[in-house]
PDB file of N, CA and C in Angstrom:
ATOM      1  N   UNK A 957      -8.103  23.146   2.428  1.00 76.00           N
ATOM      2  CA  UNK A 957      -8.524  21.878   1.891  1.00 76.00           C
ATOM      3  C   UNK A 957      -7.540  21.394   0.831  1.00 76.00           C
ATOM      4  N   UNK A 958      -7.131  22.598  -0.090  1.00 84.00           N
ATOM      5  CA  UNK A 958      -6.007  22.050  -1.079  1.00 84.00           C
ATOM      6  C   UNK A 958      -5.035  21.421  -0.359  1.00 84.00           C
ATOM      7  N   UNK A 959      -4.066  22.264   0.194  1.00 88.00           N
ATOM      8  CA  UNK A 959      -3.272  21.571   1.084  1.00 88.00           C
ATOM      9  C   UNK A 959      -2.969  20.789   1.774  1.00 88.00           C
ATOM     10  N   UNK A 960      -3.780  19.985   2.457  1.00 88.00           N
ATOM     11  CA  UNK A 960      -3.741  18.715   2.446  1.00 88.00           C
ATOM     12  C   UNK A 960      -4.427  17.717   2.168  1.00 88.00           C
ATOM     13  N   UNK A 961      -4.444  17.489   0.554  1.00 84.00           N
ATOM     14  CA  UNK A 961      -5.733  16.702  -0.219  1.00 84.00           C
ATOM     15  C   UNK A 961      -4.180  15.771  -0.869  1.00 84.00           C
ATOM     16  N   UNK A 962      -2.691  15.139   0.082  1.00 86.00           N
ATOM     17  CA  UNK A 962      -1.646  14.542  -0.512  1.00 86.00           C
ATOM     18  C   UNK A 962      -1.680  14.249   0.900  1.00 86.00           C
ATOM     19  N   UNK A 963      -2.160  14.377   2.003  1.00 90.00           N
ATOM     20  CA  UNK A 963      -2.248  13.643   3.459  1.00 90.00           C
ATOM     21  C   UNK A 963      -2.345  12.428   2.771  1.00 90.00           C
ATOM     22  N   UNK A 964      -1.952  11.176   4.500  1.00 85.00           N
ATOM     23  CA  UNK A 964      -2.045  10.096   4.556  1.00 85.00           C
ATOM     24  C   UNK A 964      -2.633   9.346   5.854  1.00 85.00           C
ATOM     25  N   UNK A 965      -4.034   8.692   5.918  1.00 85.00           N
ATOM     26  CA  UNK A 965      -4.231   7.965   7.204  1.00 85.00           C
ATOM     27  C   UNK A 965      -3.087   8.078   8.132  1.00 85.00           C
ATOM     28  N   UNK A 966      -2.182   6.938   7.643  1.00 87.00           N
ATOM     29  CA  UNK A 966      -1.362   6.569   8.501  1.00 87.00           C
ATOM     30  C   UNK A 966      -0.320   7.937   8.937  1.00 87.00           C
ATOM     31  N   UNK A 967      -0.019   9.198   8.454  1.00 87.00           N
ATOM     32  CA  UNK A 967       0.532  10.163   8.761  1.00 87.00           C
ATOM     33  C   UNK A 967       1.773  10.415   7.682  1.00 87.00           C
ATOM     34  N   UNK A 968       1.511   9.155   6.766  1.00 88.00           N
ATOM     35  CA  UNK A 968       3.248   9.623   5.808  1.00 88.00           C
ATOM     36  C   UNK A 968       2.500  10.461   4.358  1.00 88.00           C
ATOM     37  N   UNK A 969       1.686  11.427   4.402  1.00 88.00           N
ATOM     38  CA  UNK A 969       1.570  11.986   3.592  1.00 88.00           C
ATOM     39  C   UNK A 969       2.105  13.415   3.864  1.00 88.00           C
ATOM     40  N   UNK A 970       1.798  15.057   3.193  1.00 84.00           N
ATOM     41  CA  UNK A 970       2.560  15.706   2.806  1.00 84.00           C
ATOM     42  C   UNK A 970       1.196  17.087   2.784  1.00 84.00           C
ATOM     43  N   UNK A 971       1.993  18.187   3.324  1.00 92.00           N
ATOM     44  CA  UNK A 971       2.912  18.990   3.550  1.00 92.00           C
ATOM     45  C   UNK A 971       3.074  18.471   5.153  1.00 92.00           C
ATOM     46  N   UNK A 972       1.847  18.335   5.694  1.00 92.00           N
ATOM     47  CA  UNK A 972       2.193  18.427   7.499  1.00 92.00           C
ATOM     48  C   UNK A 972       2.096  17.089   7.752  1.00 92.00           C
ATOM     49  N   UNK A 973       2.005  16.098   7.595  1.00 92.00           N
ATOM     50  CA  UNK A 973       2.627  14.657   8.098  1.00 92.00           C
ATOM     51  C   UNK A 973       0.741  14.172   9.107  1.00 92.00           C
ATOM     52  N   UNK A 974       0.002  14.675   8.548  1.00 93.00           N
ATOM     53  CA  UNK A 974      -1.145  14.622   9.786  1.00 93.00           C
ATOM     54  C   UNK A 974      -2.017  13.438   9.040  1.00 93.00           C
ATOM     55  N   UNK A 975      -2.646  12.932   9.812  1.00 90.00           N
ATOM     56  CA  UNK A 975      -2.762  11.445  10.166  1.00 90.00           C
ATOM     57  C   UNK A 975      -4.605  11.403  10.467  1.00 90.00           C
ATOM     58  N   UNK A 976      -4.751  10.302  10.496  1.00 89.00           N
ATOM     59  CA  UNK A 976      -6.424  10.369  10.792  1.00 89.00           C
ATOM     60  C   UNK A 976      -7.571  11.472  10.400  1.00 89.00           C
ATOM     61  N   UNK A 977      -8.003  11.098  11.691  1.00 91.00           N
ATOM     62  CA  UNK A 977      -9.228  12.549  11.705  1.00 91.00           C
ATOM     63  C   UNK A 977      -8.656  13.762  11.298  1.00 91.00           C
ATOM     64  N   UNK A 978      -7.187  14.196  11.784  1.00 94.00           N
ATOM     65  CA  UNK A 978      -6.773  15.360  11.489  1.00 94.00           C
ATOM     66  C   UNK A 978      -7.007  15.936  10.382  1.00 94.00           C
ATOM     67  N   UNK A 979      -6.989  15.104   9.315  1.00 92.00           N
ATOM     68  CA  UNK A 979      -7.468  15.407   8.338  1.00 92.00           C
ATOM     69  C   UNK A 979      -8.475  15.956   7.692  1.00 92.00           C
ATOM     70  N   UNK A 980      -8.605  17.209   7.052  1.00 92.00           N
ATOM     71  CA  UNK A 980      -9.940  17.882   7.180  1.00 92.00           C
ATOM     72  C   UNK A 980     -10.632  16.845   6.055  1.00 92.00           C
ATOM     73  N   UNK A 981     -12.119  16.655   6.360  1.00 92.00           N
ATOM     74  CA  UNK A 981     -12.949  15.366   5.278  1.00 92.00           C
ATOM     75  C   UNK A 981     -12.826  15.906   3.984  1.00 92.00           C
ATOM     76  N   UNK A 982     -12.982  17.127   3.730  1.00 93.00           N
ATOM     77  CA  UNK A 982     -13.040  18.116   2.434  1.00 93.00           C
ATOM     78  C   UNK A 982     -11.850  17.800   1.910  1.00 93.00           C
ATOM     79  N   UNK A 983     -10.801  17.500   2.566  1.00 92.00           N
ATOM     80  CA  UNK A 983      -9.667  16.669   1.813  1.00 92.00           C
ATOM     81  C   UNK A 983      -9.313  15.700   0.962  1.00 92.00           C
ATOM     82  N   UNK A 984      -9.685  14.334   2.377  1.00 90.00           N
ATOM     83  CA  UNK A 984     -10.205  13.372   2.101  1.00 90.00           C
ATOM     84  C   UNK A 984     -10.498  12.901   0.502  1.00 90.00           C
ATOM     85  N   UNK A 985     -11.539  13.965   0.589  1.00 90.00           N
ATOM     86  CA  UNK A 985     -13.088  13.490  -0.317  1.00 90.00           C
ATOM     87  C   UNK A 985     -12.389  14.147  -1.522  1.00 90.00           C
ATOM     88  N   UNK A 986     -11.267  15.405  -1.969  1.00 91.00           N
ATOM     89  CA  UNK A 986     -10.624  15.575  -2.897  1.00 91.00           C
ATOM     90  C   UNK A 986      -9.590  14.658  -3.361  1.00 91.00           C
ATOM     91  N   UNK A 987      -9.096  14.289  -2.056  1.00 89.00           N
ATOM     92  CA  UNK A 987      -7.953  13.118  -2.616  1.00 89.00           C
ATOM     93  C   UNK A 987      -8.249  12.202  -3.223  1.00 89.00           C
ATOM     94  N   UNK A 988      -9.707  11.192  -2.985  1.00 88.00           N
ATOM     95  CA  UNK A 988     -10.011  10.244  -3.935  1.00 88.00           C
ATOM     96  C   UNK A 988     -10.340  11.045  -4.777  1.00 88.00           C
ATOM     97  N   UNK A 989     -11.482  11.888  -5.289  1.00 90.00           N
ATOM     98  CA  UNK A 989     -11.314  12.657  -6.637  1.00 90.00           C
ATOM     99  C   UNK A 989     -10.017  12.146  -7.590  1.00 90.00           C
ATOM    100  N   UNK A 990      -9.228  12.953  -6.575  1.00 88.00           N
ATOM    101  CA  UNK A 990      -7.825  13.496  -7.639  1.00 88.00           C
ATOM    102  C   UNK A 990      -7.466  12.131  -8.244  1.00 88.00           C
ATOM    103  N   UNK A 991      -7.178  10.973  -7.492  1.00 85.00           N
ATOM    104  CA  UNK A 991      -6.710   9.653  -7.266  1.00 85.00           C
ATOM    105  C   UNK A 991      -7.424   8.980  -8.740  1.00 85.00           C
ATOM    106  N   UNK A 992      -8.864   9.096  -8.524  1.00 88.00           N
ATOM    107  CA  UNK A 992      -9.366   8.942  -9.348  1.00 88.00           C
ATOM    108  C   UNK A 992      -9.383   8.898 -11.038  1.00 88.00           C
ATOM    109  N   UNK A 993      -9.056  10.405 -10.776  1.00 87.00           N
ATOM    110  CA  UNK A 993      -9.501  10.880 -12.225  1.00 87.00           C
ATOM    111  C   UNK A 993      -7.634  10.843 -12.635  1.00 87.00           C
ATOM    112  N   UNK A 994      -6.861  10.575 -11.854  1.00 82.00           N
ATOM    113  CA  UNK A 994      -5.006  10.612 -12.244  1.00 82.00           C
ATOM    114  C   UNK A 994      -5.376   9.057 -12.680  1.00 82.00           C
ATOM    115  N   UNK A 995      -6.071   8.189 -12.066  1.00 82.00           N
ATOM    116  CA  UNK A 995      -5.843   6.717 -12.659  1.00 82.00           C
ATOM    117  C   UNK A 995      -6.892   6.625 -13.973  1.00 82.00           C
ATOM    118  N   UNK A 996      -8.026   7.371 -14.106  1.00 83.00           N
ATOM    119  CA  UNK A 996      -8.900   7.007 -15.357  1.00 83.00           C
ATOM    120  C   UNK A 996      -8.234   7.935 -16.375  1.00 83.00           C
ATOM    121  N   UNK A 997      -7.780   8.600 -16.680  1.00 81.00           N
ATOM    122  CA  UNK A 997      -7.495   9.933 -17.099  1.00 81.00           C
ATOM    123  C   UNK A 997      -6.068   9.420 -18.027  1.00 81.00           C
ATOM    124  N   UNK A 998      -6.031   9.878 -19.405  1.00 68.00           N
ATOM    125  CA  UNK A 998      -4.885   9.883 -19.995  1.00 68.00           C
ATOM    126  C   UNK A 998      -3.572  10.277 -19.371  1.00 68.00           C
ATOM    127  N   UNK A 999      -3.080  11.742 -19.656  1.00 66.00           N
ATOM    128  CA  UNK A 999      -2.058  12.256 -19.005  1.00 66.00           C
ATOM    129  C   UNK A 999      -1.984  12.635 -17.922  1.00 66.00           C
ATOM    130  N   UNK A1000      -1.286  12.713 -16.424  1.00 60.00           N
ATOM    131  CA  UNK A1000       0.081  12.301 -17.097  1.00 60.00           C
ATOM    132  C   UNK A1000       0.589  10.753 -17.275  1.00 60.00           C
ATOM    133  N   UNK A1001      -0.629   9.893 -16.402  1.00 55.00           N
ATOM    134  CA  UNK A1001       0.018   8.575 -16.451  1.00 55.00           C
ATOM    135  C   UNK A1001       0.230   8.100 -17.920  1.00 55.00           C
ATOM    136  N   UNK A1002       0.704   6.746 -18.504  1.00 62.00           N
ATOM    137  CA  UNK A1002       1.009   5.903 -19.596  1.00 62.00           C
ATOM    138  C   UNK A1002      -0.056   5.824 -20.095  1.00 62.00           C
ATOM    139  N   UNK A1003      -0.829   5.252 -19.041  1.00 68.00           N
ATOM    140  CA  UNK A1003      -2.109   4.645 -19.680  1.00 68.00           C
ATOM    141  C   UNK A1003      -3.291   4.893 -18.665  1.00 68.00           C
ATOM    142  N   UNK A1004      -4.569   4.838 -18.865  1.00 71.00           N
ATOM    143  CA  UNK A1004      -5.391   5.289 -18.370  1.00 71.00           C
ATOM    144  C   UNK A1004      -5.895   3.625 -17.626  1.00 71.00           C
ATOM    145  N   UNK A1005      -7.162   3.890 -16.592  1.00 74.00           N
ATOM    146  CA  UNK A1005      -7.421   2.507 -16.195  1.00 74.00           C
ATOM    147  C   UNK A1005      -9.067   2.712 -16.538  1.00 74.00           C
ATOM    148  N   UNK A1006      -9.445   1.098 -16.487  1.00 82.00           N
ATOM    149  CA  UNK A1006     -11.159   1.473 -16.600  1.00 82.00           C
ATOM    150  C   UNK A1006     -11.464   2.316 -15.546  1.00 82.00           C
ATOM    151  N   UNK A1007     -12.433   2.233 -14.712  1.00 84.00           N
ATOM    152  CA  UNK A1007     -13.245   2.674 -13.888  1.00 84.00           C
ATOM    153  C   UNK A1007     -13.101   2.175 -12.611  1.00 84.00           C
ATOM    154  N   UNK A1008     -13.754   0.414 -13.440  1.00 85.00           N
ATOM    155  CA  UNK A1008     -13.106  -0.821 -12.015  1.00 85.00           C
ATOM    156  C   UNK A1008     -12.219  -1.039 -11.814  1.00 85.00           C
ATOM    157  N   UNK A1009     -11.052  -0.837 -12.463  1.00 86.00           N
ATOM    158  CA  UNK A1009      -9.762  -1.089 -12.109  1.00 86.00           C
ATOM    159  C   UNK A1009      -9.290   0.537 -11.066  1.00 86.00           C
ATOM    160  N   UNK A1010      -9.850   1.053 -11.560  1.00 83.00           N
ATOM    161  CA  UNK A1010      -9.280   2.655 -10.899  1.00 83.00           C
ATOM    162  C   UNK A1010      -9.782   2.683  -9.073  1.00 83.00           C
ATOM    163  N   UNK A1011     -11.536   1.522  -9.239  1.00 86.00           N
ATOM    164  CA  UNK A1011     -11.623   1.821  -7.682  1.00 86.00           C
ATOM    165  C   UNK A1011     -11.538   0.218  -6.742  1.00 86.00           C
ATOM    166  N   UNK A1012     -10.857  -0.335  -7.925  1.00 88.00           N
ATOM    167  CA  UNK A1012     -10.435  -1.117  -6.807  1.00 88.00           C
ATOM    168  C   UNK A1012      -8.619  -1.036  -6.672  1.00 88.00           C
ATOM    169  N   UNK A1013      -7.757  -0.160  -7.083  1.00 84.00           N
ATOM    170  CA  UNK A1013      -6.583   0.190  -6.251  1.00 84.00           C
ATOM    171  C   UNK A1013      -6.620   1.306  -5.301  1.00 84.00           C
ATOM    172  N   UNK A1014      -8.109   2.358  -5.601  1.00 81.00           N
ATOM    173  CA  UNK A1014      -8.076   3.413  -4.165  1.00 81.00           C
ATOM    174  C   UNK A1014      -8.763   2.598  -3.163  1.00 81.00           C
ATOM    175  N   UNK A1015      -9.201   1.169  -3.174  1.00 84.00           N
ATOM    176  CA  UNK A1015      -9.686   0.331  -2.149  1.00 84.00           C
ATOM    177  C   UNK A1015      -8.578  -0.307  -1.731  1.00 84.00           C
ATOM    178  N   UNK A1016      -7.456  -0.888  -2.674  1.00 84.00           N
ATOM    179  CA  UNK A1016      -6.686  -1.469  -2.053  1.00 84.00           C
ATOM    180  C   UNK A1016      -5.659  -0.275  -1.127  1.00 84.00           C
ATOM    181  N   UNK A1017      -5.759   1.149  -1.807  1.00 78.00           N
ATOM    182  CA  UNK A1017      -4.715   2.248  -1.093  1.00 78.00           C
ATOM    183  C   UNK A1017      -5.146   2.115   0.343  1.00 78.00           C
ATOM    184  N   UNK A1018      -6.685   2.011   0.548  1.00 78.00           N
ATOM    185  CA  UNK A1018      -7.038   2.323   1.875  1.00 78.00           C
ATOM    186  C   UNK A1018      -7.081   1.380   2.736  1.00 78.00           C
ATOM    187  N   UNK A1019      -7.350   0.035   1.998  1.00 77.00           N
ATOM    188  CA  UNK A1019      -6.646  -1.197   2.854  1.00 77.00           C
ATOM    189  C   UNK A1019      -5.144  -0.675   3.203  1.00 77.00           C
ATOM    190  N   UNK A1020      -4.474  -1.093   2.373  1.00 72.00           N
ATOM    191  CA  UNK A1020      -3.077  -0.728   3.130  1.00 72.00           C
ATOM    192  C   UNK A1020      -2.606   0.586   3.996  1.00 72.00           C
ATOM    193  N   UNK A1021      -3.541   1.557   3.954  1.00 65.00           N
ATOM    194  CA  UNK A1021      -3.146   2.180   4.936  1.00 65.00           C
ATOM    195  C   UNK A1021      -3.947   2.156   6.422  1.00 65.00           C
ATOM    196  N   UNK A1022      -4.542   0.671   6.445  1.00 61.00           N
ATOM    197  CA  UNK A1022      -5.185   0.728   7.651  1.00 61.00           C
ATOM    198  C   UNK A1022      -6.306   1.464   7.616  1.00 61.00           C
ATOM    199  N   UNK A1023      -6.935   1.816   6.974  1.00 58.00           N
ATOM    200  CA  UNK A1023      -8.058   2.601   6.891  1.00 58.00           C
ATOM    201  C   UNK A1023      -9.197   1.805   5.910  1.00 58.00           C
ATOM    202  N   UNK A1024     -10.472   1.837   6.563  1.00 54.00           N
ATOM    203  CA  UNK A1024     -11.418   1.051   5.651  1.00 54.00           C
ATOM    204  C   UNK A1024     -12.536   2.185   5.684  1.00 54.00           C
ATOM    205  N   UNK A1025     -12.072   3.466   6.208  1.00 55.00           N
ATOM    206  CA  UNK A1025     -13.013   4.435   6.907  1.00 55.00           C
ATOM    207  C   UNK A1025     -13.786   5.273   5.340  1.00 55.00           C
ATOM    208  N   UNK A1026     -15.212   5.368   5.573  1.00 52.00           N
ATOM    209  CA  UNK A1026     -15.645   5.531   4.023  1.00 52.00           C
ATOM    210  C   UNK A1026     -15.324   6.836   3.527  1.00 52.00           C
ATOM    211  N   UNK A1027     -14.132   7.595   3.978  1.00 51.00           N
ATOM    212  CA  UNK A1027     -13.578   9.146   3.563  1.00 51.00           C
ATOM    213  C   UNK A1027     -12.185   8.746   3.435  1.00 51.00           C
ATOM    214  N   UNK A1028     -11.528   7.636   3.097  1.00 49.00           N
ATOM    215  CA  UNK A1028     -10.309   6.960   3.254  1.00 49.00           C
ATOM    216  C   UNK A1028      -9.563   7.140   4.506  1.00 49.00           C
TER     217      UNK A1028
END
């Protein structure tokens, strides 16, 4: 599940390049976590975001990757 919780819908994520469903959901469901708490969260970013600002760019991530699917 760690391992690929840096996947991408569309397949350009990381270590194995896997795409969709391939994706185990337990992933998924860590990656927004992580996404999350890296955009509300002091370090390491500059600055932290509200809440609403934090889930509406993992809405816009999943728009742009073609995915509206409710596990991204």
């Amino acid at each position: 599940m760690i391992r690929h919780h840096h996947e991408k819908m569309d397949g350009s994520g990381y270590p194995d390049g896997l795409r969709g469903e391939a994706i185990p959901l337990k992933a998924r469901i860590l990656q927004i976590a992580d996404i999350y708490d890296a955009l509300t969260t002091n370090p390491p970013l500059p600055r932290s975001s509200p809440s609403e600002e934090a889930l509406q760019t993992l809405f816009s991530e999943a728009r742009t990757a073609g995915s509206m699917h409710p596990w991204w």
